[in-house]
mmCIF file of N, CA and C in Angstrom:
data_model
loop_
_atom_site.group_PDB
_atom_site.id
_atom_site.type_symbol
_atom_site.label_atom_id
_atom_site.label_comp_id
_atom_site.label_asym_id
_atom_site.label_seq_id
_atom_site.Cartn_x
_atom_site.Cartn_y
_atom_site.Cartn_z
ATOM 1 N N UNK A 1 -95.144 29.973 -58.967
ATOM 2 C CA UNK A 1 -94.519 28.657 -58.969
ATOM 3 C C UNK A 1 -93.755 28.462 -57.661
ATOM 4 N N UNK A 2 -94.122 27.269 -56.973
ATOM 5 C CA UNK A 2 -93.397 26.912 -55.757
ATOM 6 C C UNK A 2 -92.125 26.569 -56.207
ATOM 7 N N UNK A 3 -90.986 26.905 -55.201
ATOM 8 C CA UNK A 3 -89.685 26.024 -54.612
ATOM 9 C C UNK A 3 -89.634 24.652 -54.718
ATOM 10 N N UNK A 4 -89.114 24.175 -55.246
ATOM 11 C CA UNK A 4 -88.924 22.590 -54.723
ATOM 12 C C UNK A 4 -87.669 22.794 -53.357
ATOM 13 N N UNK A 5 -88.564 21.472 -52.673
ATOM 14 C CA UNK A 5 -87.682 21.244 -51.481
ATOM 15 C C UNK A 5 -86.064 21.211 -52.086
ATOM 16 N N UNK A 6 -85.342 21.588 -51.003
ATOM 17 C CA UNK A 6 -83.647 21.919 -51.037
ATOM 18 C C UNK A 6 -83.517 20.120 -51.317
ATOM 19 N N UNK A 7 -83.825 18.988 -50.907
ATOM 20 C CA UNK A 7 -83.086 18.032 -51.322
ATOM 21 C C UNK A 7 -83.372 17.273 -52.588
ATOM 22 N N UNK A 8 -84.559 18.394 -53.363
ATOM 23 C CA UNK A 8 -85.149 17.941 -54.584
ATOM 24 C C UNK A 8 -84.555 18.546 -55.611
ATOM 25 N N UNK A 9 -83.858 20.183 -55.118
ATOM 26 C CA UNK A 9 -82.824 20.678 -55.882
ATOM 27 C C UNK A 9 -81.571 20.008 -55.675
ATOM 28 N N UNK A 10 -81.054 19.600 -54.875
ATOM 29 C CA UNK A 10 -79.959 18.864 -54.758
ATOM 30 C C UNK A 10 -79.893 17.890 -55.650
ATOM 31 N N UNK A 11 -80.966 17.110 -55.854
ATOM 32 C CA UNK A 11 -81.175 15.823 -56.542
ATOM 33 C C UNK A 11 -81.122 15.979 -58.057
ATOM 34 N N UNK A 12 -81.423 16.875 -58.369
ATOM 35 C CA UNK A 12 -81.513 17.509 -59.492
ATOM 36 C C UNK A 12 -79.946 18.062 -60.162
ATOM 37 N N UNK A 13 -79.337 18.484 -59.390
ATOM 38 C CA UNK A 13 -78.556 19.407 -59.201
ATOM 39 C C UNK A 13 -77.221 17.808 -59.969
ATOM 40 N N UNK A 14 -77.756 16.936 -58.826
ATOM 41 C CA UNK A 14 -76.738 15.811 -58.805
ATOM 42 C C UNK A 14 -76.723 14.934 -60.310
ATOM 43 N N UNK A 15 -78.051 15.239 -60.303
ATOM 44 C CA UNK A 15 -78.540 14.175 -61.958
ATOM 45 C C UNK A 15 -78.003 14.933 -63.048
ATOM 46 N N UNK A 16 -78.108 16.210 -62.901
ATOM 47 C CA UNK A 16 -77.134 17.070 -63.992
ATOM 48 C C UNK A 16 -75.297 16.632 -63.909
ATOM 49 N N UNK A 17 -74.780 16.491 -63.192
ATOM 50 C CA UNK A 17 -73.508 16.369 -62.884
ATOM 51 C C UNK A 17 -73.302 14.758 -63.771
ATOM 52 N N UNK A 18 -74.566 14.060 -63.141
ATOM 53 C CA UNK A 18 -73.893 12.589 -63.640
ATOM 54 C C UNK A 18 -74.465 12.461 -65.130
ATOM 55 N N UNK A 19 -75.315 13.048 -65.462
ATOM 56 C CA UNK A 19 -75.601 13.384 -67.132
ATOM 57 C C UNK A 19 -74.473 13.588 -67.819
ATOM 58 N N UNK A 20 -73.450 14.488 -67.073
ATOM 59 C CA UNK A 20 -72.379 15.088 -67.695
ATOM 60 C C UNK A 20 -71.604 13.815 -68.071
ATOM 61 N N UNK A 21 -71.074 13.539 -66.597
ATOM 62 C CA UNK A 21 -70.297 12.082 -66.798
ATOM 63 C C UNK A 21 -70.869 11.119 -67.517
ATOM 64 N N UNK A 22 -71.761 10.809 -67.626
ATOM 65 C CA UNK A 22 -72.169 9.763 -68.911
ATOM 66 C C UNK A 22 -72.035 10.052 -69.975
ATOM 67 N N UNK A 23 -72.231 11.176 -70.523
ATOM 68 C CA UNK A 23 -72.595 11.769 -71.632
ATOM 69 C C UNK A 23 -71.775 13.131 -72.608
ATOM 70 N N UNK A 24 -70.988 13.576 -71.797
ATOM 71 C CA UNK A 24 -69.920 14.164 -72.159
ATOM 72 C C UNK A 24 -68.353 13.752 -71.856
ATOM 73 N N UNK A 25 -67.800 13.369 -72.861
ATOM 74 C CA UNK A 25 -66.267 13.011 -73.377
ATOM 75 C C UNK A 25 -65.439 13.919 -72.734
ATOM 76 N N UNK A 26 -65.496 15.409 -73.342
ATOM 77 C CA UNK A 26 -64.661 16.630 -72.602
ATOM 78 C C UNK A 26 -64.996 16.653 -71.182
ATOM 79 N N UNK A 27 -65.980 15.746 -70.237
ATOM 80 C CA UNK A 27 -66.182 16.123 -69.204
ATOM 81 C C UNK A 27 -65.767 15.236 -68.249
ATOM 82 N N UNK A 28 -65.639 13.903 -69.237
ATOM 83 C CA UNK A 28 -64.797 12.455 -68.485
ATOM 84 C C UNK A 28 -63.319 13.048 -68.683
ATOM 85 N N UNK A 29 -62.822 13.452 -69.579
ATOM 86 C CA UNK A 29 -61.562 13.572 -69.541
ATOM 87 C C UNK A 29 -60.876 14.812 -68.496
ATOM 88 N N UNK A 30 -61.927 15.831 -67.902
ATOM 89 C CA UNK A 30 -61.421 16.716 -67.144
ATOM 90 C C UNK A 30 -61.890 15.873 -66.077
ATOM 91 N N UNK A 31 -62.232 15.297 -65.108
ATOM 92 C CA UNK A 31 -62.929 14.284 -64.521
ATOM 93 C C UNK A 31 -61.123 13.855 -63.913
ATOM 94 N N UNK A 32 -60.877 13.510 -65.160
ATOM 95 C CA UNK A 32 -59.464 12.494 -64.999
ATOM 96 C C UNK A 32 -58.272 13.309 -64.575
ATOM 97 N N UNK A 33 -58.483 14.500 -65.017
ATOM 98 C CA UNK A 33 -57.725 15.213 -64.929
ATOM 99 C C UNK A 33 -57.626 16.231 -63.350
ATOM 100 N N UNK A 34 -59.114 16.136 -63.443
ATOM 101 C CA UNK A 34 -58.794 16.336 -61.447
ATOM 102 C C UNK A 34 -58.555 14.930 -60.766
ATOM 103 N N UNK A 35 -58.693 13.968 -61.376
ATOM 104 C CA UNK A 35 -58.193 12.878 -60.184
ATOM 105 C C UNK A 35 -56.567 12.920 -59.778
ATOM 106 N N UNK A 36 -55.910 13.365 -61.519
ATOM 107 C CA UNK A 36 -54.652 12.894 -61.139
ATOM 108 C C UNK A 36 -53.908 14.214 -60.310
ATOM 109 N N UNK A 37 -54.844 15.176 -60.296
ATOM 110 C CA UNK A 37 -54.711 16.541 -59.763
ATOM 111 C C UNK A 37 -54.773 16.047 -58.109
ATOM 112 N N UNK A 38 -55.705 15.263 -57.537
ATOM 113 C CA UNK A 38 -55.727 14.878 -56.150
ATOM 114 C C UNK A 38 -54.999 13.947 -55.680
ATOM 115 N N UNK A 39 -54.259 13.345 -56.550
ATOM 116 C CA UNK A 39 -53.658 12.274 -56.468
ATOM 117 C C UNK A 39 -52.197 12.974 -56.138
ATOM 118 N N UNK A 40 -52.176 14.010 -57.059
ATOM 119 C CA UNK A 40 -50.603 14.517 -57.291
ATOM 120 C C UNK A 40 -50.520 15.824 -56.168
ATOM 121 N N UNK A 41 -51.331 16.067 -55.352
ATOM 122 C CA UNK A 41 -51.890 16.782 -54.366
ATOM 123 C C UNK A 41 -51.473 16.160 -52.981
ATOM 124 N N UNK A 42 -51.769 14.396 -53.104
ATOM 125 C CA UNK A 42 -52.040 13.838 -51.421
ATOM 126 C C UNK A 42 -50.139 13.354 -51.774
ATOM 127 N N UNK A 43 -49.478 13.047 -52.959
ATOM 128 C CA UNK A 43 -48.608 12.189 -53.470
ATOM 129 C C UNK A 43 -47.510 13.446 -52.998
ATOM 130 N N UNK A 44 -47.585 14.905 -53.348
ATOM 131 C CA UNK A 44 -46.328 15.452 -52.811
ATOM 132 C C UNK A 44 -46.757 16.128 -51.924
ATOM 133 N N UNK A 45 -47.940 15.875 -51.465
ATOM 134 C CA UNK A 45 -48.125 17.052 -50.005
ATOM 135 C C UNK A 45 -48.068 18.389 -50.316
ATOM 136 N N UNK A 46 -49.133 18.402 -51.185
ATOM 137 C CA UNK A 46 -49.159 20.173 -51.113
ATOM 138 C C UNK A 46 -49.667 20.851 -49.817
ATOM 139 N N UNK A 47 -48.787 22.064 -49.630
ATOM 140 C CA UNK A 47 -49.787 23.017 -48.691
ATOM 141 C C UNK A 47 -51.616 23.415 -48.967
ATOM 142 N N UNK A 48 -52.154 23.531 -47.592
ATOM 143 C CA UNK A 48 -53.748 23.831 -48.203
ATOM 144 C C UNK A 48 -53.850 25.117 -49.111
ATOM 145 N N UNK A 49 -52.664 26.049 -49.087
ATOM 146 C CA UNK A 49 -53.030 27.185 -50.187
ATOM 147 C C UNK A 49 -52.842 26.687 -51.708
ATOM 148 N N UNK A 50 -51.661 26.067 -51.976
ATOM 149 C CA UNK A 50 -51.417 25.772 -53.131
ATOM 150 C C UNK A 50 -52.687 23.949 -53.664
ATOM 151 N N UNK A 51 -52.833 23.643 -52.886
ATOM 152 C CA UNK A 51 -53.894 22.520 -52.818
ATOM 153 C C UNK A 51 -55.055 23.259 -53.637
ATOM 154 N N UNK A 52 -55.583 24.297 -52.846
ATOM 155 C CA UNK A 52 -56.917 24.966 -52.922
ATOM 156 C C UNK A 52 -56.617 25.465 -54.012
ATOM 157 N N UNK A 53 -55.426 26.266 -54.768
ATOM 158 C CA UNK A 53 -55.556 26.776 -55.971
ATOM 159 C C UNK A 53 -55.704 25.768 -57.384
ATOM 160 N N UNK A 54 -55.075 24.345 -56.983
ATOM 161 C CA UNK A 54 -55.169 23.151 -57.909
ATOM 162 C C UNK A 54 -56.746 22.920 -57.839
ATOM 163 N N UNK A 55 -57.314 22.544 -56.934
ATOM 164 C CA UNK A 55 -59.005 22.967 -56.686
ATOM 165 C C UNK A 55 -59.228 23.654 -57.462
ATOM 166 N N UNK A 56 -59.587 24.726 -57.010
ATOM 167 C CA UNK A 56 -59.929 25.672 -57.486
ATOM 168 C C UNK A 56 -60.190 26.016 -59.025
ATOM 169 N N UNK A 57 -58.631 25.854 -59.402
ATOM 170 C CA UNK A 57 -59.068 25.902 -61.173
ATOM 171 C C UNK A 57 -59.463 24.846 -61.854
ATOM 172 N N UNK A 58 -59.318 23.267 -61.281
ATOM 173 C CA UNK A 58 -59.640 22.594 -61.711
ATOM 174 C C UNK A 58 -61.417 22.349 -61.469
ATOM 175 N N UNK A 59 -62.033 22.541 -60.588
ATOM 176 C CA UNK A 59 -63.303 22.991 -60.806
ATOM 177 C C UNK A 59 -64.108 23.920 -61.635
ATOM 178 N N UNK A 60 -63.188 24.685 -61.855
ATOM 179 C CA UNK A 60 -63.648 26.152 -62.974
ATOM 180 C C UNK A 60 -63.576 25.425 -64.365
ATOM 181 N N UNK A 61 -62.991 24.334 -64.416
ATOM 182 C CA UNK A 61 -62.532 24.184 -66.070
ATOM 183 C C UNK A 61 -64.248 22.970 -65.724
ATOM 184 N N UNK A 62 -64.320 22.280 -65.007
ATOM 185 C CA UNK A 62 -65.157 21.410 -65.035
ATOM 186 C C UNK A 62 -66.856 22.290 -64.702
ATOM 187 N N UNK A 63 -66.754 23.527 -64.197
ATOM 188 C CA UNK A 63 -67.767 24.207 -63.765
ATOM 189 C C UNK A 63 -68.118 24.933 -65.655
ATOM 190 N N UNK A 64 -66.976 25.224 -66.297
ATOM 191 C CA UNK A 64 -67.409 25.858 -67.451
ATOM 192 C C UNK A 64 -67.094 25.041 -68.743
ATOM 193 N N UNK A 65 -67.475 23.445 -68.311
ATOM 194 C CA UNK A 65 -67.872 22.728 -69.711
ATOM 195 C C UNK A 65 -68.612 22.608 -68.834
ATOM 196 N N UNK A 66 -69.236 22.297 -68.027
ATOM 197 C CA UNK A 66 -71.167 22.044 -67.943
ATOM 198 C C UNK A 66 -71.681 23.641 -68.830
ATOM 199 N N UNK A 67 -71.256 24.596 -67.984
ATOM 200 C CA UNK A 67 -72.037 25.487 -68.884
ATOM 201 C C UNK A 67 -71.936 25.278 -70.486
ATOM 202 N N UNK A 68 -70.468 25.507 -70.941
ATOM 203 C CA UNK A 68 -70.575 25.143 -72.446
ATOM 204 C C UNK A 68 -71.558 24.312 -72.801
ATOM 205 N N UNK A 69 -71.768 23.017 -72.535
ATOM 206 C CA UNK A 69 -72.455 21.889 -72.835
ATOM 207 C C UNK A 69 -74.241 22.445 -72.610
ATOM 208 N N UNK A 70 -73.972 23.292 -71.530
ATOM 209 C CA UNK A 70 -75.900 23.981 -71.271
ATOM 210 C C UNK A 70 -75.664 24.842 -72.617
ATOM 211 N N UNK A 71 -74.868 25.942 -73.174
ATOM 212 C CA UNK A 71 -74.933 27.046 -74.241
ATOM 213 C C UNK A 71 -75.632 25.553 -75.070
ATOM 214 N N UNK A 72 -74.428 24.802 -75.152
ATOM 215 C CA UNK A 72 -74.836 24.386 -76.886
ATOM 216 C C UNK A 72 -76.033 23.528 -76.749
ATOM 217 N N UNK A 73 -76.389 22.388 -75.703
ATOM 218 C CA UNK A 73 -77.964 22.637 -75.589
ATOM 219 C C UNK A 73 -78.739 23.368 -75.999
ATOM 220 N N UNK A 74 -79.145 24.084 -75.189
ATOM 221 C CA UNK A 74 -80.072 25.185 -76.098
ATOM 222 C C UNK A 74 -79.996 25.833 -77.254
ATOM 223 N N UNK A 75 -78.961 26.225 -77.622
ATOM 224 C CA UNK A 75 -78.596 26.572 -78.959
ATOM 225 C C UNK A 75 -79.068 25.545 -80.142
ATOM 226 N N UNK A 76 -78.662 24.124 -79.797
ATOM 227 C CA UNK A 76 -79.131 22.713 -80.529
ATOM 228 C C UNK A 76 -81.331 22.860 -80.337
ATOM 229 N N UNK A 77 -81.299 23.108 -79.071
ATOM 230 C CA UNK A 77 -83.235 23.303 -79.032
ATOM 231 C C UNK A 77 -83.830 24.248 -80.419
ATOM 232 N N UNK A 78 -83.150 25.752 -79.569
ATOM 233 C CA UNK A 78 -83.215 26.723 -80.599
ATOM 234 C C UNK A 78 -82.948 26.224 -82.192
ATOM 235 N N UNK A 79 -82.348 26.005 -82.534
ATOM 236 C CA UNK A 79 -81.790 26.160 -84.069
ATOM 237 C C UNK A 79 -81.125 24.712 -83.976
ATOM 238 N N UNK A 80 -81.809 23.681 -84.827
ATOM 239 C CA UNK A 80 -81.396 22.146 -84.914
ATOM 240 C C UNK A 80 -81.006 22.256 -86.027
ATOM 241 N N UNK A 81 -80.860 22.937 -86.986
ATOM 242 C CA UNK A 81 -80.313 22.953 -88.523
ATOM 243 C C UNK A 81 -78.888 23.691 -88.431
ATOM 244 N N UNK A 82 -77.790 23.433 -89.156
ATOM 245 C CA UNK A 82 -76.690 24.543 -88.785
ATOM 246 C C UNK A 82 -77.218 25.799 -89.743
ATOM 247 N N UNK A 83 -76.502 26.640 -88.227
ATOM 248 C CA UNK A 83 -76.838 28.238 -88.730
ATOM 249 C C UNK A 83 -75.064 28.962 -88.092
ATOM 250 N N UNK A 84 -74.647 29.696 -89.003
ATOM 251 C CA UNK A 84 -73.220 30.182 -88.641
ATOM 252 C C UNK A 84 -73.799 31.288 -87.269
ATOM 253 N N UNK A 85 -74.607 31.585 -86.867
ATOM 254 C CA UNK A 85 -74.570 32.624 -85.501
ATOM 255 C C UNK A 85 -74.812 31.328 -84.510
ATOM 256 N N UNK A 86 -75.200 30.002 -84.948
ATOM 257 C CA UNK A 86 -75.081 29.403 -83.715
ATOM 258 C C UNK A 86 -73.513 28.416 -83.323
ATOM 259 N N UNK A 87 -72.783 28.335 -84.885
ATOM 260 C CA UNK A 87 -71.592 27.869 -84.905
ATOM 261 C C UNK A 87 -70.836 28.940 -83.867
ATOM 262 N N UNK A 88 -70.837 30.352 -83.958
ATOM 263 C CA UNK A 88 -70.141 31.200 -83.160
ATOM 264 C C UNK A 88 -70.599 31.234 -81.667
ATOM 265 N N UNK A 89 -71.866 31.090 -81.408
ATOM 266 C CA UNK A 89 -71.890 31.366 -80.181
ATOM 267 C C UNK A 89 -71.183 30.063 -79.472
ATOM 268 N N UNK A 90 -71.801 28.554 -80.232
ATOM 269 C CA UNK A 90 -70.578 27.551 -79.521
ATOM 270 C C UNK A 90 -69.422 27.942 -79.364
ATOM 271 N N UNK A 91 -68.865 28.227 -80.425
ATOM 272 C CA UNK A 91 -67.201 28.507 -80.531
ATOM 273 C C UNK A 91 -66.912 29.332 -79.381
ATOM 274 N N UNK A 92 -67.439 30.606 -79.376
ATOM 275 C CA UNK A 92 -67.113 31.126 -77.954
ATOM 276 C C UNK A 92 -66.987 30.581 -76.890
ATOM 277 N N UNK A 93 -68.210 29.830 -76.534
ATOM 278 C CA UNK A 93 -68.279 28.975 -75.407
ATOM 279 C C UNK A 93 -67.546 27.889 -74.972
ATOM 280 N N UNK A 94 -67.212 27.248 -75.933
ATOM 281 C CA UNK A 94 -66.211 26.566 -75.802
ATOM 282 C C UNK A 94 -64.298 27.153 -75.837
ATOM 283 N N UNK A 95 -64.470 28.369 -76.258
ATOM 284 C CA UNK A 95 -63.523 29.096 -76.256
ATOM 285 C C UNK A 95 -62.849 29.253 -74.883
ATOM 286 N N UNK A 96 -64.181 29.723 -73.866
ATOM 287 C CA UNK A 96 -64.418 30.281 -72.389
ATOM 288 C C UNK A 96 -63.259 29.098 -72.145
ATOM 289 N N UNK A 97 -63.929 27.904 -72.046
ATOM 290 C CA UNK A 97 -63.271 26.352 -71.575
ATOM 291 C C UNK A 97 -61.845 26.217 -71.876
ATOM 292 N N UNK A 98 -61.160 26.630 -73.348
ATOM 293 C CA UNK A 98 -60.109 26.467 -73.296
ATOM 294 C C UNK A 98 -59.273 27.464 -72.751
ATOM 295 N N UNK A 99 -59.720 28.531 -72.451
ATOM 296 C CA UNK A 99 -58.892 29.802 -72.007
ATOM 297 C C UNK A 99 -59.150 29.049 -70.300
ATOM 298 N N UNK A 100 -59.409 28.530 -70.007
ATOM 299 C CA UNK A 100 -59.827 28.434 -68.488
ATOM 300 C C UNK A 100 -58.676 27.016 -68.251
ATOM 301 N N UNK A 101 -58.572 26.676 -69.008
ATOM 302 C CA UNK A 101 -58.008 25.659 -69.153
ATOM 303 C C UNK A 101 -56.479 25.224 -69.164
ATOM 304 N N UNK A 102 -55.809 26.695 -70.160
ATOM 305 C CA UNK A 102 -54.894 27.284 -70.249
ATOM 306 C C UNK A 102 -54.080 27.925 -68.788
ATOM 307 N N UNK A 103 -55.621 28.684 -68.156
ATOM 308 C CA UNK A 103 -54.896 28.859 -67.077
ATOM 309 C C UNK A 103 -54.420 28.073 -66.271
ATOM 310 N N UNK A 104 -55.501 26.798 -66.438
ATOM 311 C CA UNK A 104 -54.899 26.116 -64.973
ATOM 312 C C UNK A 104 -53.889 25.513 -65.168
ATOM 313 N N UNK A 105 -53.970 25.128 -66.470
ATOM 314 C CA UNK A 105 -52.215 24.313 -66.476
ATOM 315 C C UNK A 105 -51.106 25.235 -65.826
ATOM 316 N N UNK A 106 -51.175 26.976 -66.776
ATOM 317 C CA UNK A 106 -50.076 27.553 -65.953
ATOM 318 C C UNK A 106 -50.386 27.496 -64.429
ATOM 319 N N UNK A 107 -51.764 27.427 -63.804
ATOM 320 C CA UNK A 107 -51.173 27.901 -62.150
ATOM 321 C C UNK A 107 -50.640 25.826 -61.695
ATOM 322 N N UNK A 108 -50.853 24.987 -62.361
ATOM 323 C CA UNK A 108 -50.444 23.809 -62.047
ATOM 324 C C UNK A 108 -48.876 23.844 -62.775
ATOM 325 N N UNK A 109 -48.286 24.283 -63.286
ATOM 326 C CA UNK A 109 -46.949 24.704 -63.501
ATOM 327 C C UNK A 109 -46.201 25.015 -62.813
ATOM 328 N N UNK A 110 -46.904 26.445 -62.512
ATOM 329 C CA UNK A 110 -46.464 27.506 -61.345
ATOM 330 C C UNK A 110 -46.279 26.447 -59.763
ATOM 331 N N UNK A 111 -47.059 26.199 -59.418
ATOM 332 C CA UNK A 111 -47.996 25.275 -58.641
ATOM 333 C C UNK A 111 -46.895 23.964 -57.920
ATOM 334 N N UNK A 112 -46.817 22.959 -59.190
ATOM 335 C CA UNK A 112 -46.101 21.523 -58.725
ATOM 336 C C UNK A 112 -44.424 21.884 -59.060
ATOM 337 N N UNK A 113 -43.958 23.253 -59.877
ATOM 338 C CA UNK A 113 -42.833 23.210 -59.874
ATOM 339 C C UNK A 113 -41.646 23.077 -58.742
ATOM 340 N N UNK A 114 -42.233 23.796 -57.752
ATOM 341 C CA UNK A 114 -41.743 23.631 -56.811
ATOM 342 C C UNK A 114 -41.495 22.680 -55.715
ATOM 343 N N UNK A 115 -42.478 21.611 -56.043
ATOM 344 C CA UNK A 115 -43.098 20.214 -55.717
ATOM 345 C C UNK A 115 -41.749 19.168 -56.217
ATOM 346 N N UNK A 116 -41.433 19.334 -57.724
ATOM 347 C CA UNK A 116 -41.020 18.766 -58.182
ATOM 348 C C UNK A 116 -39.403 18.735 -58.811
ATOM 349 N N UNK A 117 -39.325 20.234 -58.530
ATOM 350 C CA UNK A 117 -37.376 20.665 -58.964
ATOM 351 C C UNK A 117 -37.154 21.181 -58.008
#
């Protein structure tokens, strides 16, 4: 099987992203949640280290509900009837998301406190 050209993976790459945004709720609302992250970024002038770490996790939380959303895809292909080993493997997966999630608030804690007191 050939490669598709790099701007056919790109394209691809891009149509997955905006699938998300149409179509996933948890993925508009982290969406929002890095805006007000860039907003609250250009608004007190963070340094580029502490900038990059607001980045940073806030991409990870948005990088691991696409995956969640790919687990339970396939899981939904696989097994369209409920089955409790596919209730768990969601749960995990979505587990991943809130533990990731958790963090970033603390490093955005850690982060704008100093920004802000």
């Amino acid at each position: 099987m050939r490669k598709p050209p790099f701007y056919k993976s790109f394209l691809n790459s891009l149509s997955g992203a905006l699938w998300m945004l149409k179509s996933e709720r948890n993925f508009q609302v982290e969406i929002i949640g890095l805006l007000v992250n860039v907003c609250l970024i250009v608004f007190l002038k963070l340094n580029a280290t502490d900038a990059a770490l607001i980045l940073i996790v806030s991409f990870a939380v948005l990088s691991l509900e696409v995956l969640n959303t790919a687990i339970e895809k396939i899981c939904d292909f696989i097994q369209p009837e409920f089955d409790e080993r596919i209730k768990i493997i969601k749960d995990i997966a979505a587990g991943a998301v809130l533990l990731m999630t958790f963090g970033a608030i603390c490093v955005a804690i850690l982060v704008y406190w100093n920004y802000l007191f």
